[in-house]
Amino acid sequence: MQSRIAIACFLAIGFFATEASPFIRERNPRAFVLAGERIRFDANLTPQFTDKQINESAEATRAGLAKWASTEHGRRFIARFNRDEYEVLITENWMEEGIGRAPQPGLATLVAAGDHSKIKAYDLILNPTFNIPRSVVNVYPLRQPATPADQMAAAWAGEMLHIYFYSNGISLPHHQRADFQQEWHLMAAELGLPNMPHADDDE
């Protein structure tokens, strides 16, 4: 009888040791990190947000990511950076003067671009409250986002394009590069904003 109880206890301990506890948070989340947790994506690369991410981030930020993730470039970029060798730390800053910004990382990160054994960390700063005047008719629908979600989708696209260039070891400035502008216009067109600029004055 005692041996059966011992075996049962051993099996129970083994079960709880191998099952992930819902009370344990990721200590070092990688890839896309929002509200301190990694953003998970399904097989179609659609973001699946946790309760904490939903409670501690703006709806426009999440809706913007979902919209960008539905585009060809969005899926391609997400597939590239959704790996443990990268960390894209998303921060919402209501004091940011534009819709988003991706500061240049340190020289060591740029130099390590081709080293898959090194973790490359990047900051992505978004302002989901950047004002879209509600009383003004959008007379440039192919140039200006119409909703906060549209605006955040453009911010995700534009700033992740900067991070893509960083991940290839290319430092600022980017806006003057023909290849940057070519990629941006393709990405903007996928979002329904083919005439939206992305230059120094638009950050």
XYZ file of C-alpha atoms in Angstrom:
203
model
C 0.000 0.000 0.000
C 2.774 2.406 0.962
C 4.635 1.636 -2.257
C 1.532 2.505 -4.312
C 1.169 5.828 -2.491
C 4.851 6.586 -3.086
C 4.508 5.848 -6.807
C 1.407 8.063 -7.050
C 3.218 10.924 -5.326
C 6.201 10.497 -7.628
C 3.988 10.642 -10.719
C 2.189 13.728 -9.417
C 5.483 15.500 -8.759
C 6.664 14.609 -12.247
C 3.463 15.970 -13.786
C 3.699 19.338 -12.048
C 7.401 19.567 -12.805
C 6.841 19.169 -16.537
C 3.628 21.179 -16.939
C 3.991 24.944 -17.336
C 2.504 26.720 -14.362
C 0.036 29.526 -15.127
C 1.545 31.450 -12.210
C 5.068 31.533 -13.651
C 5.865 34.437 -15.968
C 8.544 34.413 -18.585
C 11.708 35.714 -16.992
C 13.397 36.644 -20.242
C 10.775 36.973 -22.969
C 12.135 37.267 -26.493
C 10.863 38.284 -29.917
C 7.999 40.802 -29.649
C 7.498 41.861 -26.022
C 4.429 43.838 -24.940
C 3.495 44.517 -21.303
C 6.421 42.378 -20.211
C 5.216 39.283 -22.067
C 6.016 37.766 -25.418
C 3.363 38.253 -28.075
C 2.272 34.867 -29.353
C 1.202 34.342 -32.957
C -0.946 31.585 -34.419
C -0.155 29.590 -37.558
C -1.307 32.513 -39.722
C 0.896 34.921 -37.724
C -2.154 36.600 -36.217
C -1.287 37.989 -32.764
C -2.832 36.256 -29.751
C -2.716 38.640 -26.801
C -2.644 37.608 -23.166
C -4.996 39.066 -20.566
C -2.122 41.129 -19.191
C -1.326 42.546 -22.615
C -4.989 43.390 -23.199
C -5.285 45.096 -19.813
C -1.992 46.978 -19.987
C -1.823 48.193 -23.591
C -3.968 50.385 -25.810
C -6.547 48.816 -28.083
C -5.176 50.828 -31.017
C -1.712 49.341 -30.498
C -3.073 45.797 -30.628
C -5.463 46.495 -33.512
C -2.656 48.150 -35.445
C -0.441 45.108 -35.027
C -3.261 42.805 -36.125
C -3.858 44.893 -39.239
C -0.177 45.056 -40.123
C 0.172 41.312 -39.456
C -2.480 40.652 -42.105
C -0.266 42.148 -44.837
C 2.451 40.397 -46.801
C 5.258 42.513 -45.373
C 3.819 42.256 -41.884
C 3.831 38.462 -41.974
C 7.333 38.410 -43.435
C 8.740 40.729 -40.792
C 6.959 38.943 -37.947
C 8.314 35.593 -39.137
C 11.807 37.062 -39.197
C 11.757 38.628 -35.731
C 9.615 36.060 -33.926
C 12.753 34.210 -32.839
C 14.754 33.970 -29.655
C 17.741 35.764 -31.183
C 15.700 38.979 -31.324
C 13.906 41.093 -28.766
C 11.619 43.905 -29.886
C 10.539 45.707 -26.735
C 7.308 47.615 -27.393
C 6.698 50.664 -25.220
C 3.699 52.975 -25.344
C 4.577 56.602 -24.676
C 1.813 59.190 -24.642
C 4.436 61.969 -24.629
C 5.956 60.870 -27.939
C 5.732 63.672 -30.517
C 4.933 61.335 -33.413
C 3.088 58.072 -33.921
C 6.177 55.977 -33.339
C 9.934 55.729 -33.174
C 12.586 53.019 -33.313
C 15.785 54.390 -31.758
C 19.037 53.160 -33.204
C 20.549 50.401 -31.051
C 24.117 50.438 -29.824
C 27.065 49.718 -32.060
C 27.502 46.227 -30.594
C 23.985 45.278 -31.703
C 24.552 46.586 -35.215
C 27.859 44.726 -35.488
C 26.244 41.489 -34.240
C 23.582 41.603 -36.967
C 24.822 38.441 -38.676
C 25.656 36.522 -35.492
C 22.740 34.181 -34.741
C 24.215 33.269 -31.356
C 23.811 36.836 -30.060
C 20.548 38.346 -28.853
C 19.772 41.571 -30.687
C 17.462 43.899 -28.752
C 15.543 46.799 -30.279
C 13.147 49.387 -28.860
C 9.850 50.165 -30.561
C 8.076 53.206 -29.128
C 4.448 53.814 -30.088
C 2.036 56.621 -29.291
C -1.485 55.208 -29.678
C -3.013 58.498 -28.526
C -1.389 60.663 -31.180
C -4.194 62.988 -32.184
C -6.332 62.433 -35.260
C -8.716 65.428 -35.400
C -12.235 63.988 -35.286
C -13.865 67.135 -36.653
C -11.725 67.295 -39.780
C -12.681 65.400 -42.910
C -9.844 63.242 -44.190
C -9.325 64.803 -47.609
C -6.260 62.629 -48.252
C -7.548 59.084 -47.614
C -4.620 57.549 -49.511
C -2.130 59.551 -47.459
C -3.530 59.930 -43.951
C -4.755 57.176 -41.598
C -8.429 57.558 -40.726
C -8.544 55.757 -37.364
C -6.190 55.167 -34.416
C -5.863 51.517 -35.487
C -4.900 52.564 -39.023
C -2.396 54.996 -37.581
C -0.841 52.354 -35.345
C -0.679 49.892 -38.250
C 1.353 52.485 -40.150
C 3.535 53.023 -37.084
C 4.180 49.289 -36.712
C 5.081 49.055 -40.396
C 7.287 52.125 -40.532
C 9.214 51.543 -37.328
C 9.661 47.819 -37.920
C 11.163 48.766 -41.270
C 13.805 50.734 -39.377
C 14.398 47.735 -37.112
C 14.691 45.516 -40.184
C 17.491 47.747 -41.453
C 19.163 47.710 -38.024
C 18.980 43.916 -38.059
C 20.978 43.991 -41.279
C 23.654 46.148 -39.657
C 22.520 49.351 -41.374
C 22.644 52.418 -39.144
C 20.751 55.681 -39.502
C 19.940 57.666 -41.563
C 17.466 55.459 -43.418
C 14.916 57.859 -44.873
C 17.229 59.049 -47.634
C 17.908 55.520 -48.867
C 16.142 54.480 -52.072
C 15.728 50.888 -50.850
C 14.113 52.093 -47.620
C 11.628 54.296 -49.457
C 10.850 51.541 -51.948
C 10.025 49.100 -49.152
C 8.033 51.713 -47.271
C 5.804 52.556 -50.243
C 5.065 48.860 -50.749
C 4.196 48.463 -47.071
C 2.066 51.606 -47.007
C 0.182 50.462 -50.104
C -0.635 47.168 -48.374
C -2.250 49.226 -45.611
C -4.300 51.234 -48.104
C -2.082 54.313 -47.737
C 0.031 54.340 -50.914
C 0.730 58.076 -50.684
C 1.671 58.195 -47.006
C 5.190 59.638 -46.639
C 7.849 58.369 -44.263
C 10.585 60.950 -43.915
C 12.375 62.891 -41.188
C 9.417 65.228 -40.652
C 6.999 62.309 -40.277
C 8.598 60.595 -37.267
